[in-house]
XYZ file of C-alpha atoms in Angstrom:
513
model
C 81.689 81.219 58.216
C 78.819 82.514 60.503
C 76.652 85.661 59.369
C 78.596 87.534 62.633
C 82.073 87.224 60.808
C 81.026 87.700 57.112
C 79.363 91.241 57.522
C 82.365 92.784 59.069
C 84.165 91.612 56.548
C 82.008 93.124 54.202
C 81.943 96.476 55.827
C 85.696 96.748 56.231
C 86.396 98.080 52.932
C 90.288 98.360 51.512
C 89.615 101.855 51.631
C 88.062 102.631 54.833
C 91.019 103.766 56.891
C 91.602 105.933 53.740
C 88.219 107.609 54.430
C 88.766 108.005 57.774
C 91.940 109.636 57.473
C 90.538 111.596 55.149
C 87.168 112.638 57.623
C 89.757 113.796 59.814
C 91.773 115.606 57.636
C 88.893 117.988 57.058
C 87.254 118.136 60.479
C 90.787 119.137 61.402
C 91.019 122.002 59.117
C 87.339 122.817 60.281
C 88.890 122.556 63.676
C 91.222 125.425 62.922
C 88.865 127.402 61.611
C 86.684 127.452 65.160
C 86.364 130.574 67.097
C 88.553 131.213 69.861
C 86.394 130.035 73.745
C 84.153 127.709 74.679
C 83.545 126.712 70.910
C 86.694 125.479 70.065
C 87.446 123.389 73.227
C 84.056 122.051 73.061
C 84.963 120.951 69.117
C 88.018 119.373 70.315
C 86.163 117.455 72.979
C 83.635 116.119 70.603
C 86.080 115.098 67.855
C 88.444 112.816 70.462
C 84.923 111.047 71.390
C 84.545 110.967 67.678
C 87.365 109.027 67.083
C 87.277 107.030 70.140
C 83.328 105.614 69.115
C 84.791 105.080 65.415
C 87.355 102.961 66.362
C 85.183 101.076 69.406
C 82.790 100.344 66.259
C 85.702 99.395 63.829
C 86.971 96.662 66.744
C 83.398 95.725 67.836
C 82.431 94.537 64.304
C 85.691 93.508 62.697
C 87.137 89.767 63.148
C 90.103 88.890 64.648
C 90.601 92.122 66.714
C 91.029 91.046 70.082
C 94.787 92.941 70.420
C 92.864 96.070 69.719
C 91.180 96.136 72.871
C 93.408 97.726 74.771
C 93.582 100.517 72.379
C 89.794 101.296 72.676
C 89.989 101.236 76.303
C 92.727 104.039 76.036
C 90.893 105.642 73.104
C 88.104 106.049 75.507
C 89.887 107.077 78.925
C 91.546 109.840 76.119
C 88.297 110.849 75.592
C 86.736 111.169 79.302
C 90.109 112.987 80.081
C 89.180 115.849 77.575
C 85.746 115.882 78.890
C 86.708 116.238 82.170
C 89.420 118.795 81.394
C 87.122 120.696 78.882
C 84.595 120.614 82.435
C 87.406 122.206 84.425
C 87.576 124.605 82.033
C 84.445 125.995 81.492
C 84.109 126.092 85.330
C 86.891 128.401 85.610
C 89.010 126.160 87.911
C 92.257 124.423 86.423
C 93.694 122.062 89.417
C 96.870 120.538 88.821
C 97.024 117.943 89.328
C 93.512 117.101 89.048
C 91.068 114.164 87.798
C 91.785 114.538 84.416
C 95.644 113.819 84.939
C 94.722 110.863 86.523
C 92.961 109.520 83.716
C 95.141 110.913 81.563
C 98.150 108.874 83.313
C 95.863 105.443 83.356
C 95.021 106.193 79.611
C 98.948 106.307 79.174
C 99.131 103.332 80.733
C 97.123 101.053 78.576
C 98.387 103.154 75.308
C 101.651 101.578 76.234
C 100.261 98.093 76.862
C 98.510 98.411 73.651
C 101.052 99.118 71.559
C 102.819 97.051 72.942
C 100.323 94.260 71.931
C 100.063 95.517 68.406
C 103.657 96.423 67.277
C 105.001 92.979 68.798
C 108.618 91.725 68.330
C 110.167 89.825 65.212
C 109.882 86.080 64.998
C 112.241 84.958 67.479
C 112.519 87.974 69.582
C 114.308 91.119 69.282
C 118.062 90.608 68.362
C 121.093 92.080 70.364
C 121.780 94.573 67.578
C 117.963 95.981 67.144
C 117.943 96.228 70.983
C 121.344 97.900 71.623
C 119.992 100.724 68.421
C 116.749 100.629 71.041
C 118.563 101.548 73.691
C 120.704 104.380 72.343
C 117.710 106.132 70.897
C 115.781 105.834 74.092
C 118.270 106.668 75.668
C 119.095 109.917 73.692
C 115.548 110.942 73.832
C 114.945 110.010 77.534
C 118.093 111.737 78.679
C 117.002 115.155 76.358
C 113.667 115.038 77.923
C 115.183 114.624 81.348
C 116.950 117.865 80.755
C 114.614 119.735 79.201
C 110.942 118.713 80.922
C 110.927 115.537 83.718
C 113.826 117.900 85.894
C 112.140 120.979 85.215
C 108.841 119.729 85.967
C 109.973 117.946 89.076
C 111.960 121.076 90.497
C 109.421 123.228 90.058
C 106.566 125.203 92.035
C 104.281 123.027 93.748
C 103.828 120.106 95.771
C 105.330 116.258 95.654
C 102.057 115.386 93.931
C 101.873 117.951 91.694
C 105.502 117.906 90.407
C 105.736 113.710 90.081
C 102.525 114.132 88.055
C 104.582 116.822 86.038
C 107.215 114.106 85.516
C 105.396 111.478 84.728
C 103.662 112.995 81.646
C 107.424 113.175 79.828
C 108.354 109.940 80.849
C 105.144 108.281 79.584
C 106.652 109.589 76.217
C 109.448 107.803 76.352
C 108.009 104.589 77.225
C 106.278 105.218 73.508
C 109.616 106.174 71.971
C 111.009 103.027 72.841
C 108.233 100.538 71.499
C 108.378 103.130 68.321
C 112.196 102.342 67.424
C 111.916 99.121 68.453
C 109.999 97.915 65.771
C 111.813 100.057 63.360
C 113.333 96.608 61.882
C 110.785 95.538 60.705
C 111.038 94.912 56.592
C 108.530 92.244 55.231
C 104.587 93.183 55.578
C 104.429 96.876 57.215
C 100.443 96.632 56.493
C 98.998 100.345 56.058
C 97.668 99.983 59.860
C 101.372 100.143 60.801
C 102.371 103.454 58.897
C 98.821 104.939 60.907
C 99.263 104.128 63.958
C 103.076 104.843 64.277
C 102.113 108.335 62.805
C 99.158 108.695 65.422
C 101.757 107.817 67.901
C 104.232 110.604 66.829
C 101.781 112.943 66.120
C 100.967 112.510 70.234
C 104.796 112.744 70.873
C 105.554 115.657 69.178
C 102.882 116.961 70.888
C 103.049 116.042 74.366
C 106.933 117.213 74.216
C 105.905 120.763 73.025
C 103.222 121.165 75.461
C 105.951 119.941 78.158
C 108.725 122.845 77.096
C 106.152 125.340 77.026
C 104.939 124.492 80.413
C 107.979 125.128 81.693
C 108.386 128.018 80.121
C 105.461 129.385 81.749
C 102.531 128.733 79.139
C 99.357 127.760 81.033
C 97.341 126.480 77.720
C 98.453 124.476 74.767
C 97.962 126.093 70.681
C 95.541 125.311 69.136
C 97.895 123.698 66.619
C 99.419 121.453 69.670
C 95.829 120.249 70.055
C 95.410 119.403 66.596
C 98.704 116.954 66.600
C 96.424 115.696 69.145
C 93.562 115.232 67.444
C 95.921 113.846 64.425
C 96.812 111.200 66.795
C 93.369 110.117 67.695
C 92.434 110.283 63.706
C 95.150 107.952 62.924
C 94.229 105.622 65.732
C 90.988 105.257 64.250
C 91.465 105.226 60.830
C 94.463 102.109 61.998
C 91.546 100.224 63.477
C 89.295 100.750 60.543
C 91.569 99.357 58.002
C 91.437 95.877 56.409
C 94.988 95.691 57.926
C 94.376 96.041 61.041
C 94.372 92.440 62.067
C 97.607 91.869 60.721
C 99.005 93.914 63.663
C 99.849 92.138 66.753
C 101.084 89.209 64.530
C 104.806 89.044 65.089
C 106.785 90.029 61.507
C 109.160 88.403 59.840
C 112.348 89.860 59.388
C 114.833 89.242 56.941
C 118.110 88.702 58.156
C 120.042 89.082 54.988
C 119.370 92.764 54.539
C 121.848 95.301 56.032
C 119.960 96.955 58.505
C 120.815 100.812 57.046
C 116.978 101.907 58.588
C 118.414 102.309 61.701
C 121.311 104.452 60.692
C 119.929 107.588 60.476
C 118.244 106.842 63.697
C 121.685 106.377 65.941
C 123.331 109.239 63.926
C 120.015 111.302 65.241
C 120.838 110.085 68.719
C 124.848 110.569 68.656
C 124.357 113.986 67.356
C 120.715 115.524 69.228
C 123.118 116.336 72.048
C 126.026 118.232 71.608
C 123.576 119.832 68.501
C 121.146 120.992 71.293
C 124.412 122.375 72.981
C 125.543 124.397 70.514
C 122.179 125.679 70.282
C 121.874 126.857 73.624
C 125.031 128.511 73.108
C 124.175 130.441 70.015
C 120.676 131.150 70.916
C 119.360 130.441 74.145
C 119.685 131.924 77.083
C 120.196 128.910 78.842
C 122.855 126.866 79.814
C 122.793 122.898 80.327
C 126.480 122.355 79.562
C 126.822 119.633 82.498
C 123.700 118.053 82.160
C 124.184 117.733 77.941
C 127.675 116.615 78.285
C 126.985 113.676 80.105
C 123.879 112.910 77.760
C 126.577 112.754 74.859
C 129.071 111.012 76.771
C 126.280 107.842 77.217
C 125.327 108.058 74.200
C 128.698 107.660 72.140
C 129.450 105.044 74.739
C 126.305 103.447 74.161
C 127.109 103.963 70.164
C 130.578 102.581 70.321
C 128.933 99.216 71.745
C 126.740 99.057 69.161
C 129.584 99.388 66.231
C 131.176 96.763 68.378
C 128.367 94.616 67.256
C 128.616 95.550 64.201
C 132.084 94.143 63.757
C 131.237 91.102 65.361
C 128.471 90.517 62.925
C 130.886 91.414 60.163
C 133.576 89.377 61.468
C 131.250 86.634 61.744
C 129.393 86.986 58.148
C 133.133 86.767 56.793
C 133.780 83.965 58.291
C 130.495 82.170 57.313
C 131.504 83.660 53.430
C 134.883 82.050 53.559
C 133.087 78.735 54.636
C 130.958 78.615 51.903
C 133.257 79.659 49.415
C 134.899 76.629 50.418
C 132.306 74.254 50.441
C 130.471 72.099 47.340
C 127.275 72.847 47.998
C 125.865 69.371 47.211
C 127.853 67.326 49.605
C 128.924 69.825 52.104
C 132.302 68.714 51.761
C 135.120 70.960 51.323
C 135.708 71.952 47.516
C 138.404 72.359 45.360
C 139.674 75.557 46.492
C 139.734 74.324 49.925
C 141.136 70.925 49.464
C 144.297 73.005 47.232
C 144.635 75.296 50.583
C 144.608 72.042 52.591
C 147.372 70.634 50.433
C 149.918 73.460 50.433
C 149.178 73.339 53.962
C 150.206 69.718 55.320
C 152.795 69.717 52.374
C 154.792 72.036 53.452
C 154.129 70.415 57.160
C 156.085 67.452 55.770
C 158.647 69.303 54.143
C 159.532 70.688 57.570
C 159.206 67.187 59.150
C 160.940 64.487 57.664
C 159.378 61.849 59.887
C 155.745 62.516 58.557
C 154.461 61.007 55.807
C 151.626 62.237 53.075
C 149.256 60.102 50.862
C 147.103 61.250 48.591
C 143.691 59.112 47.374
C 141.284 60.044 44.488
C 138.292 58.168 45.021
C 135.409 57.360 42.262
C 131.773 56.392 42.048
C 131.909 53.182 39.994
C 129.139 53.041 36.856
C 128.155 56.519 38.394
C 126.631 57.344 35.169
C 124.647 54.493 34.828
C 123.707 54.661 38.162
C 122.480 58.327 37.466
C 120.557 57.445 34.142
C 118.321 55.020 35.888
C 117.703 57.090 38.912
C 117.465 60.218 38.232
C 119.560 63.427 38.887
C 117.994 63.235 42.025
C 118.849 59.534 42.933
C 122.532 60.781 41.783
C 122.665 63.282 44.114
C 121.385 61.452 46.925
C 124.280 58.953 46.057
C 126.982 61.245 46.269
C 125.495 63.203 49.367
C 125.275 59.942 50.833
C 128.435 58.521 50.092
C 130.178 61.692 51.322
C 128.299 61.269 54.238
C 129.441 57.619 54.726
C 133.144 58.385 54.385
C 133.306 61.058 56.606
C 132.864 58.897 59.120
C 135.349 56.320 58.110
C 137.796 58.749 57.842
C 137.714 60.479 60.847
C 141.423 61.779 60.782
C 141.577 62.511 56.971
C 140.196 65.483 54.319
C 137.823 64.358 52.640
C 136.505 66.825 49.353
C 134.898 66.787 46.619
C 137.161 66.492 43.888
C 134.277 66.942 40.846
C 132.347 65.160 39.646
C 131.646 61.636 41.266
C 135.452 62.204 42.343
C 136.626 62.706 45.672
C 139.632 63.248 47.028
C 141.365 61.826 50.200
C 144.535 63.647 51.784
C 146.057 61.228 54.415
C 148.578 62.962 56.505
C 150.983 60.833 58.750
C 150.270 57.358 56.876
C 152.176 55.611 54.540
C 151.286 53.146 51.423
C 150.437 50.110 53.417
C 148.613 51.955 56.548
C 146.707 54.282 53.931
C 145.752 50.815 52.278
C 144.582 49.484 55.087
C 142.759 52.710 56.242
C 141.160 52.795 52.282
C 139.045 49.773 52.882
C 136.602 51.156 55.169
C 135.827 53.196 52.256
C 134.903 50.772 50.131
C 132.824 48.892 52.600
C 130.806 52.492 53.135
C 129.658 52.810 49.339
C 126.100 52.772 49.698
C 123.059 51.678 47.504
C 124.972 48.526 47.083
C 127.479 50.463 44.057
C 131.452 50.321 44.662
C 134.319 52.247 43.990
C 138.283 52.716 42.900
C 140.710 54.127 44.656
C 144.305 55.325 43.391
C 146.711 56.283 45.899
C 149.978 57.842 45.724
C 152.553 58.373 48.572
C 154.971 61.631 48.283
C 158.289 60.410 47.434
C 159.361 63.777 49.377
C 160.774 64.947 46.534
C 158.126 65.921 44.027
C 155.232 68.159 43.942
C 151.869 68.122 45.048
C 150.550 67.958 41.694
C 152.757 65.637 40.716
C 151.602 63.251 43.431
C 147.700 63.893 42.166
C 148.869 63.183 39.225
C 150.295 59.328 40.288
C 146.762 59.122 42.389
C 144.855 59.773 39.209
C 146.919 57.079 36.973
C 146.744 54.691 39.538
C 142.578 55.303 39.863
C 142.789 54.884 36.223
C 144.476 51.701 36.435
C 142.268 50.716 39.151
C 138.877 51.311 36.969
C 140.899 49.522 33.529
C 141.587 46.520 35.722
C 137.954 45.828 37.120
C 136.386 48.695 39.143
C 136.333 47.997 42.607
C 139.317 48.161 44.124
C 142.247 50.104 45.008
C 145.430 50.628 43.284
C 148.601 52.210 44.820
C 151.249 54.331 42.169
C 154.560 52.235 43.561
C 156.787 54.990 42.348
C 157.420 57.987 39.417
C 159.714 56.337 36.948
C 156.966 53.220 36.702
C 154.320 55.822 35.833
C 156.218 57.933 33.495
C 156.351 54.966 31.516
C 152.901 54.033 32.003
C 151.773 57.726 30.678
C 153.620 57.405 27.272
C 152.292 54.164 26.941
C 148.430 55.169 28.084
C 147.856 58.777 26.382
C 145.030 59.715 29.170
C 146.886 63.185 29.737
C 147.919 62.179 33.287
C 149.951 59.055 34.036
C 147.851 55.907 33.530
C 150.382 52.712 32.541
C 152.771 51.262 35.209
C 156.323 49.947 33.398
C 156.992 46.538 33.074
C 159.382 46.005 35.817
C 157.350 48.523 38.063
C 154.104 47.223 38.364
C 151.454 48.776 41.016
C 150.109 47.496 43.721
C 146.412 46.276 43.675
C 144.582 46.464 47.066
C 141.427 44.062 46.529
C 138.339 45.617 48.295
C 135.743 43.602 50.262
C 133.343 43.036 47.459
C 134.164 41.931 43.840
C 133.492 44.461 40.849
């Protein structure tokens, strides 16, 4: 590291911006406490250069600042706009517009850009439901000031120049509005800088919107207390830039998709309801009247709002749908589980039972020596075994369900095929086994009479019968009365004998056991 980059580091204490936000704190309160004239404007000059040189120092010295640029450069336009206002001032002459608003319109400008640069978009760019909550903020707030300031401004005394300038001012606002909500989403890392600057920024909001109304209602000078949200603003810009968070701004977050995104409630029902609220309002206490004009804001608005809850329910609909999947999934394999292969069943089942002409066959399928196998591998090498395998049969069995039946178990459901076709479709999965290990398969055929259980139940004596016999192949249940005899005679629980004059049929697979 060169000697450049280590002292900043050094200087840039963890509680710096705490000092600095502190510092202005107290020369606010000092600022209050100035006497009325050329004093106090002159104290509010020299505390936004203040301000501006502590955070052109913070960003000259400090690594990894670069995004902060733009800030200082509208820091310091700020600060020439006050001078040349406080100028105007003391010369007795007030044009409008005049220098200052010109500066004070550029300085806009690259506040904008800068935040811009510094409150960047999630990871992946903003998603349809943070933008459409963008919009209907913005859109509340940019209609409200429309009413209230940018028409009042425009239509007023004065000439085209004069009254765009008057405009423009509001507007600039809501340009800051909107990069403000947009990055209300953000959840993981909010560094310290973040919580500064986006209370610098409202600080200036709240500010610039009162100045705005009282213009129009014929006030020629802003409060002293309007000044100091002002000042608050600059203070927080500063003490932002002075913080040993600042250079995690202009990184993009990361957001976490997982969490319901209840931030931005309060913020659309703000929007839905700052219209007809400032309507009743008027009615009550003002004597003014924007009926029309707020109307139509709260018709957008709830349009704008319904839209968004249509997300919502799209999101919903979709989450559902993803829970449902993976509540029917193993999570191993990726193959449907047991609760989804018993869905399946009832489901082509009672398919056949309405068609007589289709035929069901039902496979268990098992990992031969899988236990071995998984004592000289590893858990691991036994999961990669069954993930594979799984793998492997899905693609021989491109019309069947495959699942995971537990275990090193599977299940096949064979819809349309019969003993001898399902046989011949069953041999493909033995050639698949990979790692060089094999498998048995039992198969049963509905007899269209019993039920699906019952059928398992043949599949499962005739995998039995299939393992007892030598492991690698497959053995087909011929019918029930065989294996009724064959589970008295084997005791496994479910049917594992054949009777003597009902033998099953033994499918041999490509490779010997």
């Amino acid at each position: 590291m060169s000697g450049r980059s280590a002292r900043p580091r050094a200087a840039r204490g963890p509680r710096r911006d705490l000092l600095v936000l502190a510092a202005v704190g107290l020369l606010g309160a000092g600022y209050l406490l100035l006497p009325a004239g050329r004093v106090e404007v002159l104290g509010y000059a020299v505390l936004a250069w203040a301000a501006a040189l502590v955070l052109v120092r913070a960003v000259a010295t400090g690594p990894d600042l670069r995004p902060w640029r733009a800030m200082v450069a509208a820091q310091l336009l700020f600060a020439l706009a006050e001078t040349v206002s406080v100028v105007q001032r003391w010369q007795g002459r007030a044009p409008f517009p005049s220098g200052a608003d010109a500066v004070f319109l550029l300085a806009q400008g690259l506040l904008f850009l800068a935040v811009l640069r510094l409150l960047p978009a999630p990871r992946g760019g903003v998603r349809r439901g943070a933008l459409l909550d963008t919009v209907v903020v913005t859109t509340s707030t940019g209609l409200l000031f429309a009413v209230y300031t940018v028409l009042p401004a425009f239509g007023g005394d004065g000439d085209l120049p004069a009254r765009l300038v008057a405009a423009a001012y509001p507007l600039c606002d809501v340009a800051v509005v909107f990069l403000l909500v947009r990055v209300t989403g953000w959840r993981d890392g909010r560094p310290r800088a973040f919580w500064l600057l986006t209370l610098g920024l409202g600080s200036s909001v709240v500010a610039d919107v009162t100045f705005a109304v009282l213009t129009v209602l014929g006030e020629e000078a802003a409060p002293r207390w309007v000044r100091l949200l002002w000042l608050v603003f600059y203070g927080c810009v500063a003490a932002a830039g002075c913080g040993p968070s600042a250079g995690d701004l202009g990184r993009p977050p990361v957001e976490r998709r997982s969490e319901p995104e209840l931030v931005r409630l309060p913020l659309l029902a703000a929007a839905a309801l700052a219209p007809p609220v400032v309507l009743v309002v008027e009615h009550a206490v003002l004597d003014v009247d924007h009926g029309l004009a707020l109307g139509l804001v709260a018709a957008v608005v709830v349009a704008l709002v319904l839209v968004r809850l249509a997300d919502l329910l799209r999101v919903l609909h979709g989450q559902a749908e993803v829970v449902a999947q993976l509540a029917g999934t193993d999570p191993l394999t990726g193959l449907p589980n047991r609760r989804a292969w018993d869905a399946e069943v009832d489901r082509v089942f009672a398919r056949a039972a309405a068609d007589p002409g289709l035929a069901v066959t039902v496979a268990i399928v098992d990992l031969d020596r899988f236990k071995a196998y998984n004592d000289a591998h590893g858990h691991d090498g036994g999961d990669d075994l069954l993930v594979t395998a799984a793998r492997a049969w899905r693609g021989v069995l491109p019309g069947a369900f495959l699942a995971r039946w537990g275990g090193e178990e599977f299940a096949v459901l064979l819809p349309g095929l019969d003993a001898d076709r399902a046989g011949e479709v069953l041999r493909a999965v033995h050639a698949a086994v990979p790692h060089g290990q094999t498998c048995s398969i039992g198969v049963a055929t509905w007899d269209r009479a019993e039920v699906p259980p019952a059928v398992l139940a043949r599949a499962d004596a005739a995998l039995y019968r299939a393992k007892r016999t030598g492991r690698d192949r497959t053995v087909h249940a011929e019918d029930r009365a065989g294996d009724d005899a064959g589970d008295r005679a084997g005791g496994r629980g479910a049917v594992r004998g054949a009777a003597a004059g009902s033998a099953p049929a033994a499918l041999p697979a490509p490779r010997s056991a």
